[in-house]
Short mmCIF file of C-alpha atoms in Angstrom, two decimals:
data_model
loop_
_atom_site.label_atom_id
_atom_site.label_comp_id
_atom_site.label_asym_id
_atom_site.label_seq_id
_atom_site.Cartn_x
_atom_site.Cartn_y
_atom_site.Cartn_z
CA MET A 275 -66.00 -111.19 143.29
CA SER A 276 -63.54 -111.02 140.62
CA ILE A 277 -62.73 -109.88 137.35
CA GLU A 278 -61.13 -110.88 134.22
CA VAL A 279 -58.86 -108.95 132.22
CA LYS A 280 -56.12 -108.92 129.29
CA TRP A 281 -54.75 -105.53 130.53
CA ALA A 282 -53.93 -103.42 133.39
CA GLY A 283 -52.92 -100.09 133.87
CA PHE A 284 -51.46 -98.46 137.03
CA ASP A 285 -51.35 -94.91 137.94
CA PHE A 286 -48.13 -93.44 138.61
CA GLY A 287 -47.89 -90.84 141.37
CA GLN A 288 -48.98 -91.73 144.98
CA CYS A 289 -49.87 -95.09 143.69
CA LEU A 290 -47.04 -97.08 142.08
CA MET A 291 -44.64 -94.52 143.58
CA ASP A 292 -45.45 -93.98 147.13
CA PRO A 293 -43.64 -90.37 148.40
CA SER A 294 -44.38 -91.19 152.24
CA GLY A 295 -40.52 -91.23 152.65
CA LEU A 296 -39.88 -88.02 151.11
CA ARG A 297 -39.61 -85.38 153.60
CA ASN A 298 -38.21 -82.08 153.14
CA TYR A 299 -35.73 -82.28 156.21
CA LEU A 300 -34.12 -85.46 154.43
CA VAL A 301 -34.12 -84.12 150.82
CA ILE A 302 -33.36 -80.54 151.31
CA GLY A 303 -31.27 -81.48 154.28
CA ASP A 304 -29.14 -84.05 152.37
CA VAL A 305 -28.67 -81.46 149.50
CA CYS A 306 -27.42 -78.76 151.78
CA LYS A 307 -25.26 -81.41 153.66
CA GLU A 308 -23.62 -82.74 150.50
CA ILE A 309 -22.89 -79.09 149.47
CA GLY A 310 -21.47 -78.34 152.85
CA GLU A 311 -24.23 -75.95 153.96
CA PRO A 312 -25.93 -77.63 156.60
CA GLU A 313 -26.34 -73.99 158.54
CA ARG A 314 -28.93 -73.27 155.38
CA ILE A 315 -31.18 -76.33 156.16
CA VAL A 316 -34.15 -74.37 157.80
CA GLU A 317 -33.85 -71.41 155.67
CA ARG A 318 -34.23 -73.84 152.41
CA ILE A 319 -36.57 -75.87 153.79
CA HIS A 320 -38.90 -72.89 154.64
CA ARG A 321 -38.43 -71.46 150.99
CA TYR A 322 -39.28 -74.52 149.52
CA ARG A 323 -42.40 -74.76 151.57
CA VAL A 324 -43.28 -71.12 150.70
CA LEU A 325 -43.10 -72.53 146.74
CA LYS A 326 -45.29 -75.58 147.73
CA GLU A 327 -47.80 -72.73 149.01
CA LYS A 328 -47.58 -70.69 145.77
CA TYR A 329 -48.24 -73.85 143.75
CA GLY A 330 -50.59 -75.55 145.90
CA GLY A 331 -48.60 -78.78 146.27
CA TYR A 332 -44.77 -80.12 146.31
CA GLY A 333 -45.97 -82.41 143.15
CA ALA A 334 -46.89 -79.32 141.35
CA THR A 335 -44.07 -77.40 142.29
CA LYS A 336 -41.41 -80.19 141.21
CA GLU A 337 -43.06 -81.20 137.89
CA GLY A 338 -43.88 -77.62 136.72
CA HIS A 339 -41.60 -75.05 138.49
CA ARG A 340 -38.04 -76.81 139.00
CA ASP A 341 -36.46 -73.66 137.42
CA GLU A 342 -37.76 -71.98 140.72
CA ILE A 343 -36.53 -74.45 142.95
CA LEU A 344 -33.35 -74.00 141.43
CA LYS A 345 -33.34 -69.87 141.78
CA TYR A 346 -35.45 -69.48 144.87
CA VAL A 347 -34.49 -72.44 147.06
CA PHE A 348 -31.04 -73.04 146.01
CA GLU A 349 -29.82 -69.63 144.42
CA ASN A 350 -28.96 -70.77 141.10
CA ASN A 351 -26.43 -73.73 142.78
CA ALA A 352 -26.56 -75.95 139.88
CA GLU A 353 -25.00 -78.76 141.80
CA ALA A 354 -27.35 -78.45 144.93
CA MET A 355 -30.20 -78.77 142.36
CA GLU A 356 -28.77 -81.77 140.52
CA ILE A 357 -28.24 -83.44 143.98
CA PHE A 358 -31.91 -82.49 144.89
CA GLY A 359 -33.17 -84.79 141.82
CA VAL A 360 -31.11 -87.59 142.98
CA LYS A 361 -32.11 -87.36 146.66
CA GLU A 362 -36.10 -86.87 145.68
CA GLN A 363 -35.96 -90.26 143.90
CA GLU A 364 -33.93 -91.93 146.50
CA TYR A 365 -36.58 -91.57 149.30
CA LEU A 366 -39.70 -92.65 147.09
CA LYS A 367 -40.92 -95.92 148.10
CA VAL A 368 -42.74 -98.95 146.08
CA PRO A 369 -45.82 -99.97 147.95
CA GLU A 370 -45.37 -103.28 149.77
CA GLY A 371 -46.40 -106.29 147.51
CA THR A 372 -46.15 -104.54 144.13
CA GLU A 373 -43.37 -106.65 142.76
CA GLU A 374 -45.36 -109.75 143.60
CA VAL A 375 -48.64 -108.84 142.34
CA LEU A 376 -46.93 -107.63 138.94
CA GLN A 377 -45.34 -111.10 138.60
CA TYR A 378 -49.06 -112.49 139.35
CA LEU A 379 -50.48 -110.30 136.72
CA ARG A 380 -47.76 -111.47 134.46
CA ASP A 381 -48.10 -115.16 135.32
CA HIS A 382 -51.62 -114.43 134.49
CA GLY A 383 -51.08 -113.41 131.05
CA VAL A 384 -52.30 -109.74 132.19
CA GLU A 385 -50.38 -106.94 130.14
CA ARG A 386 -49.22 -103.93 132.40
CA ALA A 387 -48.96 -100.40 131.94
CA VAL A 388 -48.16 -97.57 133.64
CA VAL A 389 -50.78 -94.55 133.21
CA ALA A 390 -49.23 -91.29 134.29
CA GLU A 391 -50.02 -87.80 133.82
CA LEU A 392 -46.16 -86.97 133.05
CA LYS A 393 -46.22 -82.97 132.10
CA LYS A 394 -42.70 -83.03 131.16
CA THR A 395 -41.19 -84.05 127.73
CA LEU A 396 -40.37 -87.77 127.36
CA GLY A 397 -36.37 -88.47 126.93
CA PRO A 398 -34.72 -91.82 126.83
CA ILE A 399 -35.86 -94.11 129.24
CA GLY A 400 -34.64 -93.56 132.61
CA THR A 401 -34.32 -89.72 132.10
CA ASP A 402 -37.89 -88.91 133.04
CA ASN A 403 -39.56 -89.45 136.41
CA VAL A 404 -41.57 -92.53 136.13
CA THR A 405 -39.12 -94.68 133.96
CA ARG A 406 -36.25 -93.45 136.67
CA PHE A 407 -38.09 -94.96 139.18
CA LEU A 408 -39.07 -97.97 137.78
CA GLU A 409 -35.68 -98.46 136.34
CA LYS A 410 -34.36 -97.68 140.10
CA ASN A 411 -36.90 -100.16 141.62
CA ASN A 412 -36.41 -102.88 139.34
CA LEU A 413 -39.80 -102.64 137.89
CA LEU A 414 -39.03 -101.71 134.51
CA ASN A 415 -39.07 -105.27 132.96
CA TYR A 416 -42.83 -105.62 134.71
CA PHE A 417 -44.27 -103.14 132.31
CA ASP A 418 -44.75 -102.88 128.72
CA GLN A 419 -45.61 -99.19 128.19
CA VAL A 420 -45.87 -96.27 129.90
CA ILE A 421 -48.70 -93.99 128.85
CA THR A 422 -48.49 -90.33 129.38
CA PRO A 423 -49.77 -87.10 127.90
CA GLN A 424 -46.37 -86.94 126.14
CA GLY A 425 -46.83 -89.88 124.51
CA CYS A 426 -46.73 -93.73 124.95
CA VAL A 427 -43.31 -95.03 125.48
CA GLU A 428 -42.80 -98.95 124.49
CA LEU A 429 -40.35 -100.07 127.07
CA ARG A 430 -38.88 -103.03 124.87
CA ASP A 431 -37.60 -100.50 122.41
CA GLY A 432 -37.96 -97.03 123.94
CA SER A 433 -40.06 -96.03 120.92
CA VAL A 434 -42.60 -93.35 121.57
CA ASP A 435 -46.23 -93.26 119.98
CA LEU A 436 -47.06 -89.46 119.91
CA ARG A 437 -50.62 -90.26 119.33
CA TYR A 438 -51.29 -89.82 122.93
CA LYS A 439 -49.48 -86.29 123.13
CA GLY A 440 -51.85 -83.74 124.49
CA LYS A 441 -54.43 -85.99 125.50
CA THR A 442 -54.91 -86.10 129.40
CA LYS A 443 -56.33 -88.90 131.81
CA GLU A 444 -58.53 -85.88 133.30
CA ALA A 445 -60.11 -85.09 130.18
CA GLY A 446 -60.38 -88.40 129.49
CA THR A 447 -58.77 -88.09 125.82
CA LEU A 448 -56.17 -90.45 127.10
CA TYR A 449 -58.58 -93.16 127.79
CA ASP A 450 -60.21 -92.57 124.45
CA GLU A 451 -56.60 -93.18 122.69
CA LEU A 452 -55.76 -96.16 124.95
CA ALA A 453 -59.10 -97.43 123.94
CA LYS A 454 -58.82 -97.60 120.15
CA ASP A 455 -54.99 -98.62 120.89
CA LEU A 456 -56.18 -101.71 122.84
CA SER A 457 -59.23 -102.60 120.46
CA LYS A 458 -56.35 -103.04 117.74
CA ARG A 459 -54.84 -106.19 120.04
CA GLY A 460 -57.98 -107.27 120.45
CA ILE A 461 -58.55 -106.09 123.53
CA ASN A 462 -61.90 -104.09 124.74
CA PRO A 463 -62.14 -101.75 127.49
CA THR A 464 -64.39 -104.35 129.19
CA ASP A 465 -61.19 -106.53 129.06
CA ALA A 466 -59.04 -103.91 131.19
CA VAL A 467 -58.65 -102.30 134.20
CA MET A 468 -57.37 -99.19 135.44
CA ILE A 469 -55.82 -98.78 138.98
CA GLY A 470 -55.35 -95.32 140.46
CA ASP A 471 -56.03 -93.22 143.65
CA LYS A 472 -57.47 -90.32 141.94
CA LEU A 473 -61.02 -90.40 141.08
CA SER A 474 -60.92 -87.60 138.46
CA THR A 475 -58.17 -88.75 136.62
CA ASP A 476 -58.07 -92.72 137.23
CA ILE A 477 -61.33 -93.47 137.98
CA THR A 478 -64.17 -91.76 136.76
CA PRO A 479 -62.92 -90.83 133.27
CA ALA A 480 -61.73 -94.82 132.72
CA LYS A 481 -64.97 -95.93 133.97
CA LYS A 482 -67.07 -93.92 131.56
CA ARG A 483 -64.92 -95.51 128.93
CA GLY A 484 -66.02 -99.03 129.89
CA PHE A 485 -63.02 -99.71 131.79
CA TYR A 486 -62.97 -101.88 135.05
CA THR A 487 -61.88 -99.43 137.75
CA ILE A 488 -59.82 -100.08 141.29
CA GLN A 489 -59.21 -97.28 143.41
CA TYR A 490 -56.15 -97.43 145.58
CA THR A 491 -56.10 -95.92 148.78
CA GLY A 492 -52.83 -96.91 150.26
CA TYR A 493 -51.43 -93.54 150.33
CA ILE A 494 -54.40 -91.31 149.74
CA ASP A 495 -58.07 -91.94 150.39
CA TYR A 496 -59.88 -89.62 148.26
CA GLY A 497 -63.59 -90.90 149.30
CA ARG A 498 -65.97 -93.16 147.93
CA SER A 499 -67.47 -92.92 144.13
CA GLU A 500 -69.90 -95.31 142.67
CA ASP A 501 -67.35 -95.35 139.34
CA ALA A 502 -64.86 -97.35 141.35
CA ASP A 503 -65.88 -101.21 141.10
CA PHE A 504 -63.16 -102.12 144.00
CA VAL A 505 -61.21 -100.03 146.73
CA ILE A 506 -58.14 -101.65 147.72
CA SER A 507 -55.87 -100.41 150.28
CA SER A 508 -52.96 -102.67 149.46
CA PHE A 509 -51.59 -103.70 146.07
CA LEU A 510 -51.86 -107.55 147.42
CA GLU A 511 -55.60 -107.47 147.16
CA LEU A 512 -55.38 -107.59 143.43
CA LYS A 513 -54.61 -111.27 143.67
CA ASP A 514 -58.07 -111.81 144.92
CA ILE A 515 -59.60 -109.40 142.42
CA VAL A 516 -58.06 -109.88 139.07
CA ARG A 517 -57.81 -113.01 136.91
CA GLY A 518 -56.19 -113.32 133.64
CA ILE A 519 -59.15 -113.61 130.84
CA ASN A 520 -57.52 -116.84 129.25
CA ARG A 521 -56.62 -118.68 132.76
CA MET B 152 -22.63 -47.65 176.61
CA THR B 153 -24.25 -45.73 174.08
CA VAL B 154 -26.18 -46.67 170.74
CA PRO B 155 -23.52 -48.36 168.43
CA LYS B 156 -23.10 -46.75 165.14
CA ARG B 157 -20.73 -48.91 162.90
CA LEU B 158 -19.44 -52.11 163.12
CA ILE B 159 -15.68 -52.24 161.84
CA ILE B 160 -13.76 -55.26 160.79
CA GLU B 161 -10.12 -54.89 160.70
CA PHE B 162 -7.89 -57.52 159.14
CA GLU B 163 -4.41 -58.91 159.39
CA ASP B 164 -2.96 -56.35 156.98
CA GLY B 165 -4.45 -53.44 158.99
CA SER B 166 -7.27 -52.87 155.97
CA LYS B 167 -10.54 -52.14 157.60
CA LYS B 168 -14.31 -52.80 156.45
CA ALA B 169 -17.33 -51.04 158.15
CA ILE B 170 -20.92 -51.31 158.15
CA GLU B 171 -23.54 -49.25 159.47
CA PHE B 172 -25.12 -50.88 162.42
CA SER B 173 -28.75 -50.21 161.21
CA GLN B 174 -27.94 -52.43 158.30
CA LEU B 175 -27.12 -55.55 160.39
CA ALA B 176 -29.52 -58.40 160.79
CA ARG B 177 -31.20 -58.06 164.16
CA PRO B 178 -30.19 -61.52 165.04
CA VAL B 179 -26.38 -60.39 164.43
CA TRP B 180 -26.80 -57.36 166.46
CA LEU B 181 -28.61 -59.24 169.21
CA GLU B 182 -25.67 -61.68 169.35
CA LEU B 183 -22.86 -58.91 169.42
CA SER B 184 -24.90 -57.56 172.40
CA ARG B 185 -24.82 -60.94 174.04
CA LEU B 186 -20.82 -60.84 173.57
CA GLU B 187 -21.37 -57.39 175.47
CA LEU B 188 -19.73 -55.52 172.85
CA CYS B 189 -22.76 -52.98 172.45
CA LEU B 190 -26.42 -52.32 173.66
CA PRO B 191 -29.24 -54.41 172.33
CA PRO B 192 -31.22 -53.38 169.25
CA PRO B 193 -33.77 -50.94 170.04
CA PRO B 194 -37.21 -51.97 170.26
CA ILE B 195 -38.99 -51.20 167.00
CA SER B 196 -40.29 -47.55 167.37
CA GLU B 197 -42.58 -47.77 164.30
CA SER B 198 -44.94 -49.95 163.86
CA LEU B 199 -44.86 -52.33 161.02
CA LYS B 200 -47.29 -52.38 158.13
CA ASN B 201 -49.45 -55.13 159.20
CA TYR B 202 -49.80 -57.53 162.21
CA LEU B 203 -51.23 -60.58 162.78
CA LEU B 204 -53.26 -61.01 165.73
CA LEU B 205 -54.10 -64.55 166.74
CA ARG B 206 -56.70 -65.75 169.31
CA TRP B 207 -56.95 -69.10 170.78
CA LYS B 208 -60.27 -70.60 172.11
CA ASN B 209 -59.00 -70.02 175.86
CA GLY B 210 -58.55 -66.37 175.03
CA TRP B 211 -54.50 -66.59 174.70
CA GLN B 212 -53.29 -64.02 172.04
CA GLU B 213 -50.40 -63.68 169.62
CA VAL B 214 -48.99 -61.12 167.45
CA ILE B 215 -46.90 -61.90 164.28
CA GLY B 216 -45.46 -58.77 162.46
CA VAL B 217 -45.67 -58.59 158.52
CA ASP B 218 -44.02 -55.77 157.26
CA LYS B 219 -46.04 -56.22 153.41
CA ASN B 220 -48.22 -53.39 152.35
CA SER B 221 -51.19 -55.77 151.49
CA VAL B 222 -51.94 -58.94 152.95
CA ASP B 223 -54.86 -61.23 153.05
CA LEU B 224 -55.21 -65.01 154.33
CA LEU B 225 -54.80 -67.15 151.56
CA ARG B 226 -54.68 -70.76 153.73
CA TYR B 227 -54.71 -72.00 157.39
CA TYR B 228 -54.20 -75.73 157.89
CA ILE B 229 -52.78 -78.07 160.59
CA LEU B 230 -50.32 -80.48 159.76
CA GLU B 231 -50.31 -83.60 162.06
CA ARG B 232 -47.81 -86.30 161.47
CA THR B 233 -45.90 -88.86 163.72
CA GLU B 234 -42.67 -87.53 163.51
CA GLU B 235 -39.39 -89.80 164.80
CA VAL B 236 -36.71 -87.91 166.16
CA GLY B 237 -33.44 -89.37 167.86
CA ARG B 238 -31.94 -87.85 171.15
CA ILE B 239 -28.20 -88.44 171.76
CA VAL B 240 -27.46 -87.79 175.36
CA LEU B 241 -23.94 -87.53 176.38
CA ASN B 242 -22.36 -87.54 179.70
CA ALA B 243 -19.62 -85.07 179.51
CA ASN B 244 -18.55 -85.05 183.45
CA GLU B 245 -20.57 -81.70 184.08
CA ASP B 246 -23.70 -80.86 186.14
CA TYR B 247 -25.80 -81.53 183.01
CA PRO B 248 -25.66 -83.82 180.31
CA ILE B 249 -25.49 -82.96 176.53
CA LEU B 250 -28.45 -83.33 174.67
CA LEU B 251 -28.23 -83.46 170.70
CA THR B 252 -30.82 -83.94 168.24
CA VAL B 253 -30.85 -86.74 165.20
CA ASN B 254 -34.03 -85.87 162.82
CA ARG B 255 -32.54 -87.91 159.92
CA LEU B 256 -33.75 -91.56 159.67
CA PRO B 257 -32.88 -91.63 163.52
CA LYS B 258 -34.14 -95.37 163.56
CA GLU B 259 -31.51 -96.31 160.72
CA LEU B 260 -28.69 -94.96 162.80
CA ASN B 261 -26.69 -98.00 163.87
CA ARG B 262 -23.24 -96.89 164.97
CA LEU B 263 -21.76 -94.03 166.90
CA MET B 264 -18.30 -93.20 167.31
CA ILE B 265 -16.77 -90.43 169.90
CA VAL B 266 -13.43 -89.20 168.61
CA GLY B 267 -11.10 -86.80 170.36
CA GLY B 268 -7.74 -86.77 171.56
CA GLY B 269 -7.68 -89.99 173.31
CA ASN B 270 -8.82 -93.33 172.02
CA ALA B 271 -11.88 -93.40 170.30
CA LYS B 272 -14.98 -94.86 171.59
CA GLY B 273 -17.44 -96.86 169.32
CA TYR B 274 -21.12 -97.62 170.17
CA HIS B 275 -23.36 -100.07 168.58
CA LEU B 276 -27.02 -98.86 168.43
CA ASP B 277 -29.62 -101.63 168.31
CA PRO B 278 -33.17 -101.71 169.10
CA ASN B 279 -33.49 -102.56 172.57
CA VAL B 280 -36.27 -101.45 174.82
CA LYS B 281 -39.73 -100.10 173.52
CA LYS B 282 -41.32 -97.72 175.88
CA GLU B 283 -44.97 -96.61 175.59
CA GLU B 284 -46.36 -93.45 177.66
CA GLY B 285 -49.47 -91.96 176.22
CA GLY B 286 -49.37 -91.50 172.58
CA LYS B 287 -45.61 -91.42 172.99
CA ILE B 288 -43.24 -94.37 171.99
CA GLU B 289 -39.47 -94.16 173.16
CA HIS B 290 -37.62 -96.79 171.16
CA VAL B 291 -34.34 -97.06 173.50
CA GLU B 292 -31.33 -98.54 171.96
CA TYR B 293 -28.78 -97.62 174.32
CA ASP B 294 -28.95 -96.55 177.83
CA LYS B 295 -26.25 -97.02 180.29
CA ALA B 296 -28.24 -95.63 183.05
CA ASP B 297 -30.48 -98.77 182.75
CA ARG B 298 -29.29 -101.21 185.11
CA TYR B 299 -30.78 -104.06 182.73
CA PHE B 300 -29.03 -102.77 179.85
CA GLN B 301 -26.24 -104.85 178.74
CA PRO B 302 -23.91 -102.63 176.50
CA GLN B 303 -21.66 -104.06 173.62
CA PRO B 304 -17.97 -103.64 174.49
CA GLU B 305 -16.85 -100.31 173.28
CA GLY B 306 -13.28 -101.38 172.17
CA GLN B 307 -14.47 -101.10 168.25
CA GLY B 308 -13.78 -97.63 168.35
CA GLU B 309 -10.45 -97.37 167.36
CA VAL B 310 -11.31 -100.20 164.85
CA TRP B 311 -13.90 -97.91 163.22
CA LEU B 312 -11.84 -94.82 163.32
CA THR B 313 -8.67 -96.67 161.83
CA GLU B 314 -11.01 -97.70 158.82
CA VAL B 315 -12.22 -93.97 157.99
CA ILE B 316 -8.37 -92.80 158.56
CA GLU B 317 -7.22 -95.27 156.30
CA THR B 318 -10.03 -94.14 153.40
CA LEU B 319 -8.66 -90.45 154.52
CA LYS B 320 -5.01 -91.73 154.01
CA ASN B 321 -5.93 -93.33 150.21
CA GLU B 322 -7.97 -89.87 149.20
CA LEU B 323 -4.48 -87.84 150.21
CA SER B 324 -2.45 -90.31 148.62
CA GLN B 325 -4.69 -90.06 145.28
CA LYS B 326 -4.29 -86.55 145.74
CA GLY B 327 -0.55 -86.46 146.06
CA LEU B 328 -0.70 -84.73 149.57
CA SER B 329 0.83 -86.22 152.84
CA ALA B 330 -0.77 -85.44 156.14
CA GLU B 331 1.99 -83.17 157.29
CA LYS B 332 2.15 -81.28 154.17
CA LEU B 333 -1.68 -80.58 154.41
CA LEU B 334 -1.35 -79.22 157.95
CA ASN B 335 1.42 -76.87 156.67
CA GLU B 336 -1.01 -75.52 154.52
CA ASP B 337 -2.36 -71.94 154.85
CA PRO B 338 -6.00 -72.15 156.65
CA ILE B 339 -7.83 -71.28 153.58
CA ASN B 340 -6.11 -74.00 151.08
CA ARG B 341 -6.44 -76.38 154.04
CA VAL B 342 -10.19 -75.96 153.97
CA LYS B 343 -10.47 -76.30 150.35
CA GLU B 344 -8.70 -79.56 150.55
CA TYR B 345 -11.04 -80.53 153.47
CA LYS B 346 -13.94 -79.67 151.53
CA ASP B 347 -13.03 -82.09 148.79
CA LEU B 348 -11.81 -84.69 151.16
CA ALA B 349 -15.01 -84.58 153.03
CA LYS B 350 -17.01 -85.29 149.74
CA ALA B 351 -14.49 -88.01 148.75
CA ILE B 352 -14.96 -89.88 151.99
CA SER B 353 -18.69 -89.08 152.37
CA LEU B 354 -18.53 -87.05 155.61
CA ARG B 355 -21.07 -84.64 156.08
CA ALA B 356 -22.10 -82.15 158.88
CA THR B 357 -25.18 -82.58 160.57
CA GLU B 358 -25.53 -79.03 161.45
CA LYS B 359 -22.42 -76.77 161.09
CA GLN B 360 -19.87 -77.55 158.26
CA GLU B 361 -16.84 -76.62 160.28
CA ASP B 362 -17.58 -79.70 162.21
CA VAL B 363 -16.73 -81.69 159.23
CA TYR B 364 -13.49 -79.82 158.94
CA GLY B 365 -12.78 -80.36 162.80
CA LEU B 366 -12.95 -83.99 162.58
CA ILE B 367 -10.69 -84.11 159.29
CA GLN B 368 -8.15 -82.13 160.66
CA LEU B 369 -8.10 -84.10 163.88
CA MET B 370 -7.81 -87.44 161.97
CA ILE B 371 -4.87 -85.94 159.82
CA GLU B 372 -3.39 -85.01 163.35
CA LYS B 373 -3.57 -88.37 164.36
CA MET B 374 -2.14 -89.54 161.15
CA VAL B 375 0.62 -87.45 161.96
CA ALA B 376 1.11 -88.88 165.39
CA ARG B 377 0.87 -92.38 164.09
CA ASN B 378 3.40 -91.75 161.75
CA ARG B 379 6.04 -90.90 164.18
#
């Protein structure tokens, strides 16, 4: 079975961005080696793990508590923190087949956007985690927009639509805004598909608003839900599922 | 030997600094006792504020001290993951080989050089044999002890080392320094320069920063010797 759509939204964390190459002994290890303090790798990894336990995950720690990483892990060494920012990007990977699938969707006339729960304020393209990752991995040109609770970035000109500000995927308000936005371009939610891993943010709220949903389990499998129309473990499977509506 | 009281450090200019032994971290005290400078630290006479008593299914028990007033279990989980660890085994013509560990992307390591007083030795590391044993897999990339293994010639070492020395030489000239001048600097200034040079030529220590400085010094000495 396949679906015909005009628009496809991709979740970012653990979906378009595969963090399986991110390991503490690589990131923290490289930082310590770069600043000439390899003797402190073990201690700093331990401190970083303590922060992870405090905030419930590395993602939450990195997104919301970078000041504490600087203070608690790197003892206010700004150079170390700067290198940390570079290194954590360096070890992030793009799942196999991503570029091929994005090219396929483009060829089939399907608009493409990243739909991410970015918590930090948006700056110019290439300064936030999402666009920096896309830029580094030569994926920026495959997307038209990056939609986040901080605003929707038009990648063609860098303009930011602040109507999305404060709206989230989990509450579904971001999808409400997205549905309104798409309808102005003649795209109904039933002409659109959301691809993501997390049921509570990517699948259920999108499905409730009429979007097609595809659960990606290539990095994390959160279990089954009737709200997911399809389940894929590789982006390459999208080529069998998604067709452009006018093709 | 009686119980040590203070650790006194005497400097070249005759000045001294002292610290009470009781303020030293236990590993430091233990290390000093291993050097036979003092008795080991006394076993803890007073109890800590809390202890964890861990008990396994087969009855095995272990204790971990936690010196905090109030402790409550927040989380316990098991992390299971396949780790790749590189092992470098060096023959040093002694009873036992030297075993070193590579944790950083071991499969991507493709070149190893041994640099010392004589000619540098260079080794190519390429996937060669895959050995599976139970749940363990060994990807052997170099094994001189294997009679079927055909190593590439080791003569590359000097070429590779020359490449590194040339980069170092360029950095020195950009800083307006000569190898001879640098070797005559006092140790503190020399280490500052070595730190900058290490950064410039992308040399990082795996475990000890002094290893990087030692290698830079060795290469600078080689530069001086080649200039003669």
